[in-house]
XYZ file of C-alpha atoms in Angstrom:
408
model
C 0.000 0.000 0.000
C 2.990 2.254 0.928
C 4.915 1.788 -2.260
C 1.130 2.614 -4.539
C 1.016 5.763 -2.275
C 4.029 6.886 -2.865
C 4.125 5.977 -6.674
C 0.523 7.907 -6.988
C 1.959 11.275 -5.321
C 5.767 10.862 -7.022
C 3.073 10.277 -10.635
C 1.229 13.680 -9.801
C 4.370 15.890 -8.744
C 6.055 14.953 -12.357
C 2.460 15.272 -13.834
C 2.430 18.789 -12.380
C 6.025 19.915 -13.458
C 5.188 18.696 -16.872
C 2.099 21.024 -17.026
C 4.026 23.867 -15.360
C 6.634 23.605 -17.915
C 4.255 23.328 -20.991
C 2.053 26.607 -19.583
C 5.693 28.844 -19.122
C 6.658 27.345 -22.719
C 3.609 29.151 -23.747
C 4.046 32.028 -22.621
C 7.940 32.269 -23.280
C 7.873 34.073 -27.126
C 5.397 37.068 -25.518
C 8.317 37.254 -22.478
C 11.541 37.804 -24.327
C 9.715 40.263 -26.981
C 8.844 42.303 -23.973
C 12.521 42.302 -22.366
C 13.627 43.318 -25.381
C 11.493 46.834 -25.398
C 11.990 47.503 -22.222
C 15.766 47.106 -23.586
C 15.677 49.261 -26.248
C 13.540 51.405 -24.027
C 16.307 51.934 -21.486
C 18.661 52.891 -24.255
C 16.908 55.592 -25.453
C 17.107 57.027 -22.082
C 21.041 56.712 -21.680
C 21.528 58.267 -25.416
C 19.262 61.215 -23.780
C 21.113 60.858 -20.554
C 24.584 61.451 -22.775
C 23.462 63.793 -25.029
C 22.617 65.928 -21.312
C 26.175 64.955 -19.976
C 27.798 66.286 -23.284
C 29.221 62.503 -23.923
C 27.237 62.586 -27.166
C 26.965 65.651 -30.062
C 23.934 66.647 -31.225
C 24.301 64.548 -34.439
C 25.474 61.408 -32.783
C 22.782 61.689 -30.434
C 19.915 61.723 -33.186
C 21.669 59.132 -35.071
C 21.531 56.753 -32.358
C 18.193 57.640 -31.043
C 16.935 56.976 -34.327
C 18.595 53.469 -34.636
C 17.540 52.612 -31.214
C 13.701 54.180 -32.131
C 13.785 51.562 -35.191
C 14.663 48.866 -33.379
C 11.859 49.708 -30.627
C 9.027 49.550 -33.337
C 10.004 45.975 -34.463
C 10.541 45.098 -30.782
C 6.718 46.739 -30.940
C 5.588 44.695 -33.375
C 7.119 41.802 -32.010
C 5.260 41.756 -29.577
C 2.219 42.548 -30.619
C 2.412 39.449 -33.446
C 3.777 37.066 -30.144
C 0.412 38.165 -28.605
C -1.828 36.968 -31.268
C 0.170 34.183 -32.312
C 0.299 32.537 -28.589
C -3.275 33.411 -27.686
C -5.695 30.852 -29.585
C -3.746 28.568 -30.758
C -1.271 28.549 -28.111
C -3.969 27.683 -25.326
C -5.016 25.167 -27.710
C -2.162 23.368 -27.983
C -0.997 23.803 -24.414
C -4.750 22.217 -23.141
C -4.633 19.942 -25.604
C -0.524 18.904 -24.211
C -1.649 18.491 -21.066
C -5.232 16.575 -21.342
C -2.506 14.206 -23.109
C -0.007 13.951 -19.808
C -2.947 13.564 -17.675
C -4.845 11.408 -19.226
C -2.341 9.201 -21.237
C 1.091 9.535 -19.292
C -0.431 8.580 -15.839
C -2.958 6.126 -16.671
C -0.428 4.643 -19.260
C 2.339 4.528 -16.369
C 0.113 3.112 -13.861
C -1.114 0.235 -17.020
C 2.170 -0.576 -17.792
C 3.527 -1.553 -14.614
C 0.698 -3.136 -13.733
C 1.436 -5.099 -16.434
C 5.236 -5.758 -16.079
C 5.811 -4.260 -12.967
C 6.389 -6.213 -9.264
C 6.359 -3.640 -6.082
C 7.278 -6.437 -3.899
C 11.372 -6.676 -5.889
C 13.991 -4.488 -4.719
C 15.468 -1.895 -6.817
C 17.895 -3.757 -8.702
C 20.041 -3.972 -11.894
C 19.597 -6.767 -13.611
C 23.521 -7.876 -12.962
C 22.629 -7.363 -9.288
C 19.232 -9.525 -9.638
C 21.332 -12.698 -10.973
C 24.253 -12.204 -8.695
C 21.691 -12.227 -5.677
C 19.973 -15.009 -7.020
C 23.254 -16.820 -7.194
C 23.941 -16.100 -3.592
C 20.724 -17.480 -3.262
C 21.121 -20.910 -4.937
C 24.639 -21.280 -3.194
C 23.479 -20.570 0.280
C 20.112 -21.978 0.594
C 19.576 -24.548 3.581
C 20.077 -28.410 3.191
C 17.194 -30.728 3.792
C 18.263 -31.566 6.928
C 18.092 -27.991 7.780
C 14.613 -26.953 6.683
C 12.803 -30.335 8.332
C 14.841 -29.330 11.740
C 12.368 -26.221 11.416
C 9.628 -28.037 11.247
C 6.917 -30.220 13.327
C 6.901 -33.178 12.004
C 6.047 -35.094 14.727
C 2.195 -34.391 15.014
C 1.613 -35.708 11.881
C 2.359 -39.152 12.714
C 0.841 -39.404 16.367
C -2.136 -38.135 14.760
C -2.712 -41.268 12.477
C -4.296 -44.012 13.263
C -2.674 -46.406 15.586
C -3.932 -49.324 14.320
C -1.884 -48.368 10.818
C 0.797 -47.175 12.953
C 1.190 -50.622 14.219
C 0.789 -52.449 10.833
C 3.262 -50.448 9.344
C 6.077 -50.503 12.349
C 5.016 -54.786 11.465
C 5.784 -54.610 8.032
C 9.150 -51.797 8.766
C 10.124 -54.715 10.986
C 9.581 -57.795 8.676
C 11.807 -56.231 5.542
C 14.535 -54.993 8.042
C 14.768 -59.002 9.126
C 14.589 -60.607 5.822
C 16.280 -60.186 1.911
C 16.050 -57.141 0.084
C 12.540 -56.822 -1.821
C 11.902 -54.369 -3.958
C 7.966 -55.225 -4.012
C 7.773 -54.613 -0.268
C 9.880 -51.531 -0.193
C 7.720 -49.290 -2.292
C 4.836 -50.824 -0.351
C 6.974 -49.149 2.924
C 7.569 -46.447 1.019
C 3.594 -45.838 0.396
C 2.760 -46.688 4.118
C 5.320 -44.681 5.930
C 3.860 -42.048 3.888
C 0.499 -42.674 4.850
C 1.271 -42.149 8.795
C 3.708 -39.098 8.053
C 6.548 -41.067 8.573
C 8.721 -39.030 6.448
C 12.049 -39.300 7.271
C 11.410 -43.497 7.227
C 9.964 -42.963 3.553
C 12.758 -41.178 2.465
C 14.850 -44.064 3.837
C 12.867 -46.833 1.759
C 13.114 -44.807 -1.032
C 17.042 -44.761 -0.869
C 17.090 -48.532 -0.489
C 14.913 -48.723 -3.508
C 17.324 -46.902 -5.012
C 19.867 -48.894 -3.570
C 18.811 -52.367 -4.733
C 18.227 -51.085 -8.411
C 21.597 -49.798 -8.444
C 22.169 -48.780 -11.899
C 18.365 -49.649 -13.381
C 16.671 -47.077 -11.611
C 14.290 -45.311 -13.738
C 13.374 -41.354 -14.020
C 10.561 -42.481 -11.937
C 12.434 -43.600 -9.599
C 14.253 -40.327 -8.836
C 11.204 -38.323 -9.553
C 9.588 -40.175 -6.275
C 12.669 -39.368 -4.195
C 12.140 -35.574 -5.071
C 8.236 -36.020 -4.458
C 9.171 -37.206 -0.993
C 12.342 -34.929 -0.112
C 9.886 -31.400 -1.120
C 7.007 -32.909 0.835
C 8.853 -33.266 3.772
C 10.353 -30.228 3.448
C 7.057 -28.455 3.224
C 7.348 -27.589 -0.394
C 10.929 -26.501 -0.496
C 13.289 -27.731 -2.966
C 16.763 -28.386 -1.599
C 20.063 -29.448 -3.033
C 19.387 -32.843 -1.881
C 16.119 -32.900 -4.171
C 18.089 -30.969 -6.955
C 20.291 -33.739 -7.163
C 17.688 -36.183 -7.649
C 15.616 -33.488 -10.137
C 18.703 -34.085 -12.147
C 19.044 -37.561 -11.934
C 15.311 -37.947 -13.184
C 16.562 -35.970 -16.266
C 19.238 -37.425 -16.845
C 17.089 -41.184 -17.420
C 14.273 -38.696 -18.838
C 14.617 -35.161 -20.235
C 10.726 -35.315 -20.481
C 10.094 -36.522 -16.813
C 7.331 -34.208 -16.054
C 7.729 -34.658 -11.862
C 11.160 -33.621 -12.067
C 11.172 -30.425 -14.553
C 7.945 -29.373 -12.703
C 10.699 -29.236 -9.473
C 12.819 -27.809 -11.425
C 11.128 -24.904 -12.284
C 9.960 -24.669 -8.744
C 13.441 -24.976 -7.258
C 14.422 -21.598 -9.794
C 11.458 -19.966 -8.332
C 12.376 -20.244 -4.714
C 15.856 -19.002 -6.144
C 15.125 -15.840 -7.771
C 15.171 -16.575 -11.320
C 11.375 -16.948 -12.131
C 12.532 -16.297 -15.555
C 13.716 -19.828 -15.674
C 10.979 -21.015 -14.087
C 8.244 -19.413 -16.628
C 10.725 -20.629 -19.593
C 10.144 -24.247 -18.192
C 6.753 -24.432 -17.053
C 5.511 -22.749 -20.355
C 7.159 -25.903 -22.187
C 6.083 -28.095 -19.638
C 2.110 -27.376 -19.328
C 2.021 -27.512 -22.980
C 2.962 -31.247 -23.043
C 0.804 -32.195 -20.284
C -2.815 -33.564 -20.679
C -5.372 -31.237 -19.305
C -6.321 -33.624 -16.476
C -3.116 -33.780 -15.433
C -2.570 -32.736 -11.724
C 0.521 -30.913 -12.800
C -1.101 -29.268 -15.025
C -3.898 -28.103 -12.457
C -1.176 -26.862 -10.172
C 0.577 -25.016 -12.745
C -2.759 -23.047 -13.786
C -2.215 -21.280 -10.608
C 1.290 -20.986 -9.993
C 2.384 -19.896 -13.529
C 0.727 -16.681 -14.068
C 2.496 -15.192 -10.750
C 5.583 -16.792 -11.670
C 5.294 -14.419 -15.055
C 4.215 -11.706 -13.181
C 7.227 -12.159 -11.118
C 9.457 -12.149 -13.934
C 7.508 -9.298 -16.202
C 6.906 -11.879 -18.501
C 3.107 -11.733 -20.612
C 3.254 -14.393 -22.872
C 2.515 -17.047 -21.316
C -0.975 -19.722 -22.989
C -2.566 -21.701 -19.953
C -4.564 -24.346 -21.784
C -8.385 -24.068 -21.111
C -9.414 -26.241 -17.740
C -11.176 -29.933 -18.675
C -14.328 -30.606 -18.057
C -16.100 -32.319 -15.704
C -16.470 -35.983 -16.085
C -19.317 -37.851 -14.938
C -19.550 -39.224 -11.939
C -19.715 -42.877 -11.220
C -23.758 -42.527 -10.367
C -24.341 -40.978 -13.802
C -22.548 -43.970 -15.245
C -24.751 -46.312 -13.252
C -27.490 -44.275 -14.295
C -27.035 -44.533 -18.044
C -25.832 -47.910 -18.312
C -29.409 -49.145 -16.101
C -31.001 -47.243 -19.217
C -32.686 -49.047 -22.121
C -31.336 -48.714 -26.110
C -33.328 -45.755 -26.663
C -33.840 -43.972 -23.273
C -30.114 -44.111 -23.425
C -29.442 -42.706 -26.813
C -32.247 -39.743 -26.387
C -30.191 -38.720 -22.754
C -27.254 -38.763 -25.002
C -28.569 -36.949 -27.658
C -30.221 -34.211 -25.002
C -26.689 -33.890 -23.253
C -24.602 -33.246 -26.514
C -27.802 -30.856 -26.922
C -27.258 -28.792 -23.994
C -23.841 -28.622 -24.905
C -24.152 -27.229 -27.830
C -27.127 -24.371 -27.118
C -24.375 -23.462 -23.925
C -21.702 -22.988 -26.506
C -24.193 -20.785 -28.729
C -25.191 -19.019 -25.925
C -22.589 -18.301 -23.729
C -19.254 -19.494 -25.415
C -16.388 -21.857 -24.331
C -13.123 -23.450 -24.558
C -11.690 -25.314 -27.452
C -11.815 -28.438 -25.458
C -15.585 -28.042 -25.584
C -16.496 -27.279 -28.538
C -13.957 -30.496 -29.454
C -16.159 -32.341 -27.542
C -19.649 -31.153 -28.965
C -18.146 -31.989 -32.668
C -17.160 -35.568 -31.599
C -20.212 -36.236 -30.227
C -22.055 -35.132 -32.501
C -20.034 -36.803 -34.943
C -20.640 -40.022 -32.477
C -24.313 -39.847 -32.669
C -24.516 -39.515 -36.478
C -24.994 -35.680 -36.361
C -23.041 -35.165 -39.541
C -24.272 -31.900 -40.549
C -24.481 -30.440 -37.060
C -21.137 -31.357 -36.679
C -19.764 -30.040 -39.454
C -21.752 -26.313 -38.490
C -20.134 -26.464 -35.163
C -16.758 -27.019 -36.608
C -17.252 -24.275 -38.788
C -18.353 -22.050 -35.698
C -15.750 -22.864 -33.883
C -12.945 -21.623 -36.566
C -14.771 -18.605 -36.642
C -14.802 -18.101 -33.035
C -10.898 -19.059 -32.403
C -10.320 -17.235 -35.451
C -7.558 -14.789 -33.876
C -6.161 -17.800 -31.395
C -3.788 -19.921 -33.787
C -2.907 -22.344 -30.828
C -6.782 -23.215 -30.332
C -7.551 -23.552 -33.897
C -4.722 -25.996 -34.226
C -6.008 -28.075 -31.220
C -9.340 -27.893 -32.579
C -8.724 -29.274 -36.374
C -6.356 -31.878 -34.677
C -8.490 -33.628 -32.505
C -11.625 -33.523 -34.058
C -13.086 -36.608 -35.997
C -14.553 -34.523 -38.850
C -12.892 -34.441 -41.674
C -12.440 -30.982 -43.213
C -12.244 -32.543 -46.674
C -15.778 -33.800 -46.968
């Protein structure tokens, strides 16, 4: 609130200058045409003043007081044509100058920074921005560090102690007998289901362990998983390391560059992070949970950095619930094909009406397509080019995963 304050009044005092300046510019041609007669008129004094004093003859003296009378008419006239000139159209320009740094300059100012502007980032160069978020990689805390900060201890008494118990069994039973892989990620799934954290990290390294060189992306992407959880959502070097073993098995591994643009985030280079989770989102189905998450971290993350072009893909629909299934299936042949028919519909007088995503109206031409609606299908298609007419991205989503066939 402070920093708007004092951006509003620091916007109004160079507002005012600018107006001050533009009014004296105004009035400036009128000024000097008047210090210049009062100029000339002070000469014709002294040359009377001289001619008194005897410094000047006769002759001399009317000599220069005609030069100097000359020069005081076009001085005159001067300043009678600065008069005219400035009045109308002068005020005219001047008002119209500053109606345009009033309402353009400030309200443009104010736009653009709400646009690409962040109150909450010191002022910085940009050389002083990356060396301070290198001082921030370099020094962050370990893992260790950040779960010594927190309780983690309530978690697990909190569970149930009947799945504390099984779980301490089955903790007890691998610890006794032969490596198994099997039963490790089930430890791995139950320690995490009482809060044991620090024991789930542990299974997870013996998992690790026992594959040796065959672990998979997945398997590193799991160790991150539980290293940021218990660490409240922080990413340290310890998860880095596995982020990079993840790659390394997977450059597509969505877990692990989802971390990784989180760990650039909590680093000071949301740059990196928007460059990332822009690729990222893209590849992702739009069910994915990753993809939910980054629906809501990514725009601030942008805002963060200044950046604006960033394309969140459209949120999925709803699917139907397991009683509507029921519901339908319990239907007869035709009961079920009219609720069908009556859905795909309501779809499509909601898209008339009201508009929606390219995912829907994806939907309403495959169904419709589905159903036998050929020629409904093949309006909506054409409605919805002419709706995502000026988005490229969701025309190309919507000719390539549509049924119809833009050649018949």
């Amino acid at each position: 609130m402070i920093f708007w304050l004092a951006g509003t009044a620091l916007s109004a005092a160079v507002t005012t200058l600018l107006v001050m300046a533009l009014i004296r510019h105004r009035d400036t041609p009128h000024e000097d045409a008047q210090r210049e007669v009062e100029f000339y008129k002070s000469q014709l004094a002294s040359v009377e003043d001289d001619l008194q004093q005897n410094r000047l003859s006769a002759v001399d003296a009317e000599q220069a007081r005609r030069e100097v009378s000359r020069r005081l008419l076009r001085a005159h006239e001067r300043t009678t044509a600065s008069c005219s000139s400035v009045g109308t159209a002068s005020r005219l320009s001047t008002s119209l100058a500053c109606i345009l740094v009033i309402l353009v300059f400030l309200p443009g100012s104010a736009a653009l920074y709400w646009l690409i502007g962040n109150p909450n980032l010191p002022d910085l160069s940009l050389s002083e921005r990356l060396r301070a978020a290198e001082l921030a990689y370099a020094t962050r805390p370990s893992q260790r560090e950040i779960v010594a900060g927190r309780d983690l201890n309530s978690i697990t008494t909190e569970a149930d102690p009947e799945l504390v118990r099984l779980v301490g069994e089955l903790r007890t039973s691998l610890a006794a007998a032969e490596p198994d892989l099997e039963g490790l990620r089930m430890l791995v799934r139950s320690e995490l289901s009482i809060g044991n954290f620090a024991a789930a990290i542990q299974a997870q390294r013996d998992i690790l362990a026992l594959l040796d060189g065959e672990a998979r992306a997945t398997d590193f992407s799991q160790m991150t998983d539980l290293l940021v959880i218990e660490a409240g959502g922080y990413v340290s070097p310890e998860a880095e390391a596995a982020i990079y073993q993840a790659l390394a098995r997977d450059p597509e591994n969505p877990a692990a560059r989802y971390y990784l643009g989180l760990m650039y985030a909590q680093t000071g280079r949301p740059d990196l992070t928007v460059n990332i989770w822009n690729r990222l989102i893209e590849d992702l189905p739009p069910t994915s949970p990753i993809a939910a998450d980054l629906r809501l971290r990514l725009p601030a993350a942008a805002q963060a950095a200044g950046i604006t072009n960033i394309n969140l893909p459209p949120e999925p629909l709803p699917r139907p619930s397991s009683e509507d299934i029921a519901a339908a299936e319990s239907m007869s042949v035709e009961d079920r094909a009219e609720f069908i028919t009556g859905m795909v519909e309501s779809l499509r007088n909601r898209l008339d009406e009201d508009g929606g995503s390219a995912i829907e109206w994806t939907m309403l031409i495959n169904s419709q397509m589905t159903i036998g609606q050929y020629n409904a299908a093949r309006m909506s298609y054409e409605r919805a080019l002419e709706v995502f007419a000026d988005s490229p991205d969701d025309l190309q989503f919507i000719m390539e995963s549509t049924d119809l066939d833009p050649a018949q």
